[in-house]
PDB file of C-alpha atoms in Angstrom:
ATOM      1  CA  MET A  92      76.402 -45.204 115.909  1.00 49.00           C
ATOM      2  CA  ALA A  93      76.750 -46.328 112.545  1.00 49.00           C
ATOM      3  CA  ILE A  94      78.329 -43.046 111.284  1.00 53.00           C
ATOM      4  CA  VAL A  95      80.615 -42.746 114.457  1.00 51.00           C
ATOM      5  CA  LYS A  96      82.150 -45.994 113.798  1.00 57.00           C
ATOM      6  CA  SER A  97      82.527 -45.107 109.768  1.00 58.00           C
ATOM      7  CA  SER A  98      84.376 -41.777 110.691  1.00 74.00           C
ATOM      8  CA  VAL A  99      87.232 -43.528 113.036  1.00 70.00           C
ATOM      9  CA  PRO A 100      89.142 -44.404 110.021  1.00 71.00           C
ATOM     10  CA  GLY A 101      88.653 -41.444 108.109  1.00 70.00           C
ATOM     11  CA  MET A 102      89.879 -39.071 111.290  1.00 71.00           C
ATOM     12  CA  MET A 103      93.151 -41.443 112.359  1.00 71.00           C
ATOM     13  CA  PHE A 104      93.702 -41.067 108.124  1.00 69.00           C
ATOM     14  CA  ILE A 105      94.071 -37.474 108.531  1.00 71.00           C
ATOM     15  CA  ALA A 106      95.864 -37.618 111.974  1.00 65.00           C
ATOM     16  CA  LEU A 107      98.562 -39.659 110.491  1.00 69.00           C
ATOM     17  CA  ILE A 108      98.566 -37.435 107.319  1.00 73.00           C
ATOM     18  CA  ALA A 109      98.719 -33.806 109.688  1.00 62.00           C
ATOM     19  CA  LEU A 110     100.502 -35.068 112.370  1.00 63.00           C
ATOM     20  CA  PRO A 111     104.031 -35.196 110.919  1.00 64.00           C
ATOM     21  CA  TRP A 112     103.466 -31.890 109.367  1.00 58.00           C
ATOM     22  CA  LEU A 113     102.567 -30.303 112.713  1.00 54.00           C
ATOM     23  CA  VAL A 114     105.683 -31.389 114.427  1.00 52.00           C
ATOM     24  CA  SER A 115     107.751 -31.006 111.785  1.00 49.00           C
ATOM     25  CA  THR A 116     106.698 -27.323 111.596  1.00 49.00           C
ATOM     26  CA  TRP A 117     106.926 -26.775 115.270  1.00 50.00           C
ATOM     27  CA  PHE A 118     110.504 -28.464 115.591  1.00 48.00           C
ATOM     28  CA  TYR A 119     111.962 -26.479 112.852  1.00 46.00           C
ATOM     29  CA  SER A 120     110.709 -22.833 113.764  1.00 46.00           C
ATOM     30  CA  ALA A 121     113.504 -21.812 116.177  1.00 49.00           C
ATOM     31  CA  GLY A 122     115.725 -21.932 112.672  1.00 55.00           C
ATOM     32  CA  ARG A 123     113.345 -19.581 110.804  1.00 63.00           C
ATOM     33  CA  VAL A 124     113.664 -16.088 110.569  1.00 63.00           C
ATOM     34  CA  VAL A 125     110.738 -14.667 112.170  1.00 74.00           C
ATOM     35  CA  TRP A 126     111.533 -10.816 112.476  1.00 75.00           C
ATOM     36  CA  GLU A 127     113.051  -8.826 109.641  1.00 79.00           C
ATOM     37  CA  CYS A 128     114.104  -5.328 109.977  1.00 81.00           C
ATOM     38  CA  HIS A 129     115.189  -3.034 107.050  1.00 82.00           C
ATOM     39  CA  LEU A 130     116.295   0.686 106.981  1.00 82.00           C
ATOM     40  CA  ASP A 131     118.390   2.878 103.896  1.00 86.00           C
ATOM     41  CA  PHE A 132     119.826   5.587 105.670  1.00 85.00           C
ATOM     42  CA  GLU A 133     122.406   8.639 105.469  1.00 88.00           C
ATOM     43  CA  MET A 134     124.583  10.643 107.812  1.00 86.00           C
ATOM     44  CA  LEU A 135     126.294  13.354 107.468  1.00 86.00           C
ATOM     45  CA  VAL A 136     129.092  14.728 110.400  1.00 85.00           C
ATOM     46  CA  SER A 137     130.859  17.729 110.055  1.00 83.00           C
ATOM     47  CA  SER A 138     133.330  18.703 112.553  1.00 82.00           C
ATOM     48  CA  PRO A 139     134.646  22.070 113.664  1.00 85.00           C
ATOM     49  CA  ASP A 140     138.144  21.322 111.899  1.00 82.00           C
ATOM     50  CA  GLN A 141     135.969  21.873 108.479  1.00 74.00           C
ATOM     51  CA  THR A 142     136.244  18.115 107.542  1.00 84.00           C
ATOM     52  CA  ALA A 143     132.442  16.566 106.869  1.00 87.00           C
ATOM     53  CA  GLU A 144     131.634  12.859 106.411  1.00 90.00           C
ATOM     54  CA  ARG A 145     128.677  11.342 104.418  1.00 91.00           C
ATOM     55  CA  THR A 146     127.724   7.886 104.739  1.00 91.00           C
ATOM     56  CA  LEU A 147     125.279   6.244 102.529  1.00 92.00           C
ATOM     57  CA  GLY A 148     123.881   2.801 103.101  1.00 91.00           C
ATOM     58  CA  SER A 149     121.590   0.221 103.604  1.00 90.00           C
ATOM     59  CA  TYR A 150     121.403  -1.890 107.102  1.00 87.00           C
ATOM     60  CA  SER A 151     118.927  -5.215 107.516  1.00 87.00           C
ATOM     61  CA  GLN A 152     118.579  -7.083 110.560  1.00 86.00           C
ATOM     62  CA  PHE A 153     117.135 -10.770 110.922  1.00 87.00           C
ATOM     63  CA  PHE A 154     116.301 -12.322 113.985  1.00 83.00           C
ATOM     64  CA  TYR A 155     115.832 -16.193 114.555  1.00 84.00           C
ATOM     65  CA  GLY A 156     113.178 -17.741 116.439  1.00 79.00           C
ATOM     66  CA  ASN A 157     116.339 -19.621 118.166  1.00 86.00           C
ATOM     67  CA  ASN A 158     117.575 -16.124 119.649  1.00 88.00           C
ATOM     68  CA  LEU A 159     120.424 -15.965 117.277  1.00 91.00           C
ATOM     69  CA  GLY A 160     120.476 -13.473 114.239  1.00 91.00           C
ATOM     70  CA  PHE A 161     122.395 -11.284 111.490  1.00 91.00           C
ATOM     71  CA  SER A 162     122.617  -8.172 110.473  1.00 90.00           C
ATOM     72  CA  ARG A 163     123.975  -6.923 107.315  1.00 93.00           C
ATOM     73  CA  ILE A 164     125.752  -3.390 106.419  1.00 92.00           C
ATOM     74  CA  SER A 165     126.872  -1.899 103.285  1.00 94.00           C
ATOM     75  CA  GLY A 166     127.359   1.480 101.758  1.00 94.00           C
ATOM     76  CA  ARG A 167     129.413   3.904 101.287  1.00 95.00           C
ATOM     77  CA  LYS A 168     131.758   6.331 103.152  1.00 93.00           C
ATOM     78  CA  VAL A 169     132.480   9.457 101.551  1.00 93.00           C
ATOM     79  CA  ARG A 170     134.968  11.787 103.694  1.00 89.00           C
ATOM     80  CA  THR A 171     136.113  15.451 102.883  1.00 89.00           C
ATOM     81  CA  LEU A 172     139.118  16.506 104.551  1.00 85.00           C
ATOM     82  CA  LYS A 173     140.380  20.135 105.257  1.00 84.00           C
ATOM     83  CA  ASN A 174     142.445  20.554 102.038  1.00 86.00           C
ATOM     84  CA  GLY A 175     139.100  19.431  99.856  1.00 84.00           C
ATOM     85  CA  GLN A 176     140.390  16.607  99.104  1.00 90.00           C
ATOM     86  CA  THR A 177     138.338  13.779  99.025  1.00 92.00           C
ATOM     87  CA  ARG A 178     138.444  10.023 100.302  1.00 91.00           C
ATOM     88  CA  VAL A 179     135.352   7.309  99.043  1.00 94.00           C
ATOM     89  CA  HIS A 180     135.721   3.806 101.083  1.00 94.00           C
ATOM     90  CA  ASN A 181     133.084   0.895 100.751  1.00 95.00           C
ATOM     91  CA  PHE A 182     131.961  -0.856 103.256  1.00 94.00           C
ATOM     92  CA  ASN A 183     129.823  -4.735 102.753  1.00 95.00           C
ATOM     93  CA  ARG A 184     129.796  -6.395 106.374  1.00 93.00           C
ATOM     94  CA  PHE A 185     127.900  -9.094 108.192  1.00 94.00           C
ATOM     95  CA  ILE A 186     127.107  -8.902 111.749  1.00 93.00           C
ATOM     96  CA  ASP A 187     126.329 -11.930 114.191  1.00 94.00           C
ATOM     97  CA  PHE A 188     124.263 -11.427 117.364  1.00 93.00           C
ATOM     98  CA  LYS A 189     122.913 -13.407 120.068  1.00 94.00           C
ATOM     99  CA  TYR A 190     119.619 -11.172 121.538  1.00 90.00           C
ATOM    100  CA  VAL A 191     117.022 -11.646 124.106  1.00 88.00           C
ATOM    101  CA  GLN A 192     114.385  -9.683 125.472  1.00 80.00           C
ATOM    102  CA  ALA A 193     114.332  -7.505 128.741  1.00 76.00           C
ATOM    103  CA  GLY A 194     111.618  -5.543 129.161  1.00 74.00           C
ATOM    104  CA  PRO A 195     110.496  -3.028 126.753  1.00 74.00           C
ATOM    105  CA  TYR A 196     114.245  -3.281 124.923  1.00 80.00           C
ATOM    106  CA  LEU A 197     115.945  -5.945 122.965  1.00 82.00           C
ATOM    107  CA  LYS A 198     119.695  -7.049 124.639  1.00 86.00           C
ATOM    108  CA  ASN A 199     121.618  -8.096 121.265  1.00 87.00           C
ATOM    109  CA  LYS A 200     125.246  -9.395 122.072  1.00 93.00           C
ATOM    110  CA  VAL A 201     127.478  -9.176 118.875  1.00 93.00           C
ATOM    111  CA  THR A 202     129.364 -12.152 118.541  1.00 95.00           C
ATOM    112  CA  LYS A 203     131.182 -11.893 115.227  1.00 94.00           C
ATOM    113  CA  VAL A 204     131.893  -9.413 112.527  1.00 91.00           C
ATOM    114  CA  THR A 205     132.719 -10.474 109.010  1.00 92.00           C
ATOM    115  CA  ARG A 206     134.003  -8.161 106.428  1.00 92.00           C
ATOM    116  CA  LYS A 207     132.781  -8.678 102.352  1.00 93.00           C
ATOM    117  CA  GLN A 208     134.464  -8.542  99.368  1.00 91.00           C
ATOM    118  CA  GLY A 209     134.797  -4.984  98.100  1.00 91.00           C
ATOM    119  CA  ASP A 210     135.324  -3.507 101.984  1.00 93.00           C
ATOM    120  CA  THR A 211     137.406  -0.776 101.717  1.00 93.00           C
ATOM    121  CA  LEU A 212     136.585   1.031 105.187  1.00 90.00           C
ATOM    122  CA  ASP A 213     139.500   0.474 107.684  1.00 88.00           C
ATOM    123  CA  ASP A 214     138.291  -1.017 111.150  1.00 82.00           C
ATOM    124  CA  ASP A 215     139.279   1.639 112.837  1.00 81.00           C
ATOM    125  CA  GLN A 216     136.449   4.030 111.478  1.00 82.00           C
ATOM    126  CA  HIS A 217     133.406   4.448 113.213  1.00 79.00           C
ATOM    127  CA  LEU A 218     130.685   3.119 111.266  1.00 82.00           C
ATOM    128  CA  ALA A 219     126.754   3.263 112.515  1.00 75.00           C
ATOM    129  CA  PHE A 220     125.049   0.220 113.846  1.00 76.00           C
ATOM    130  CA  MET A 221     128.336  -1.036 113.966  1.00 82.00           C
ATOM    131  CA  SER A 222     129.472  -2.611 117.873  1.00 84.00           C
ATOM    132  CA  PRO A 223     132.420  -4.950 118.251  1.00 86.00           C
ATOM    133  CA  PRO A 224     132.169  -8.179 118.954  1.00 90.00           C
ATOM    134  CA  GLY A 225     131.337  -8.930 122.872  1.00 91.00           C
ATOM    135  CA  GLU A 226     129.502  -5.461 122.981  1.00 87.00           C
ATOM    136  CA  ASP A 227     125.960  -5.391 124.519  1.00 86.00           C
ATOM    137  CA  VAL A 228     123.416  -3.105 122.585  1.00 83.00           C
ATOM    138  CA  TYR A 229     120.369  -2.014 124.002  1.00 83.00           C
ATOM    139  CA  VAL A 230     117.679  -1.573 121.675  1.00 82.00           C
ATOM    140  CA  GLN A 231     114.056   0.054 122.608  1.00 82.00           C
ATOM    141  CA  VAL A 232     111.351  -2.000 120.805  1.00 77.00           C
ATOM    142  CA  LEU A 233     107.840   0.117 120.123  1.00 78.00           C
ATOM    143  CA  LYS A 234     104.633  -1.795 119.205  1.00 76.00           C
ATOM    144  CA  LEU A 235     102.742   0.082 115.774  1.00 78.00           C
ATOM    145  CA  GLY A 236     100.776  -2.467 114.732  1.00 76.00           C
ATOM    146  CA  PRO A 237     100.132  -6.334 114.839  1.00 72.00           C
ATOM    147  CA  SER A 238     103.014  -7.713 113.346  1.00 71.00           C
ATOM    148  CA  THR A 239     105.215  -4.372 112.956  1.00 76.00           C
ATOM    149  CA  TYR A 240     107.494  -3.072 115.264  1.00 74.00           C
ATOM    150  CA  SER A 241     109.723   0.196 115.322  1.00 77.00           C
ATOM    151  CA  PHE A 242     113.383  -0.902 117.044  1.00 77.00           C
ATOM    152  CA  GLY A 243     115.722   2.691 117.897  1.00 77.00           C
ATOM    153  CA  ARG A 244     118.779   2.902 118.994  1.00 76.00           C
ATOM    154  CA  LEU A 245     120.468   6.195 121.020  1.00 69.00           C
ATOM    155  CA  GLY A 246     121.312   8.906 118.121  1.00 66.00           C
ATOM    156  CA  MET A 247     120.488   5.881 115.304  1.00 69.00           C
ATOM    157  CA  PRO A 248     117.379   6.353 112.728  1.00 66.00           C
ATOM    158  CA  ARG A 249     114.465   4.207 113.651  1.00 71.00           C
ATOM    159  CA  GLN A 250     114.171   1.118 111.892  1.00 73.00           C
ATOM    160  CA  ILE A 251     110.455  -0.887 111.017  1.00 71.00           C
ATOM    161  CA  CYS A 252     110.627  -4.361 111.367  1.00 72.00           C
ATOM    162  CA  GLN A 253     107.507  -6.595 110.294  1.00 67.00           C
ATOM    163  CA  GLY A 254     106.974 -10.416 112.117  1.00 62.00           C
ATOM    164  CA  ARG A 255     105.748 -13.471 111.542  1.00 54.00           C
ATOM    165  CA  GLN A 256     103.003 -14.959 114.102  1.00 44.00           C
ATOM    166  CA  GLY A 257     104.177 -11.877 117.347  1.00 43.00           C
ATOM    167  CA  TRP A 258     106.559 -14.535 117.889  1.00 43.00           C
ATOM    168  CA  LEU A 259     109.197 -12.611 119.301  1.00 46.00           C
ATOM    169  CA  MET A 260     107.971 -10.200 121.453  1.00 45.00           C
ATOM    170  CA  PRO A 261     104.047 -11.544 121.724  1.00 40.00           C
ATOM    171  CA  ARG A 262     103.449  -9.924 125.222  1.00 42.00           C
ATOM    172  CA  LEU A 263     104.633  -5.907 124.250  1.00 40.00           C
ATOM    173  CA  ARG A 264     101.554  -3.691 124.160  1.00 36.00           C
TER     174      ARG A 264
END
């Protein structure tokens, strides 16, 4: 009985120290990046009118626990015209989006696209992984391991994603 009485103040002391940390971790967890996807890509498009377009770039996505996220895409697009002239454009953009899980898919809605310094690509030129604001994009998700997933969009290279503690999609098998 004496052991129980002497351990109660120690337990209360430990609880008073640990409880604020546990509460703050739970409260602020929605603002943390819980999934990250990174992809370096190269795309070559040839058309019947003898023009070619080569795009080299890097694409990253960051998913927050509160169903918001952003993407970063940067690189260079080289276009060869029929007459042999070459046009080079740089792109550097940030995309804000909202996402929800829809079965084995993620439904992303682009909310804002921001051009950053050095972006010389016209808005009317198509860019891989980019959608205009307001458009819904469905991404298929495949589980590869305990905290590793593969994200894929129709006609685009697959992304390998790493997560923390399986917060985003714990029910996928």
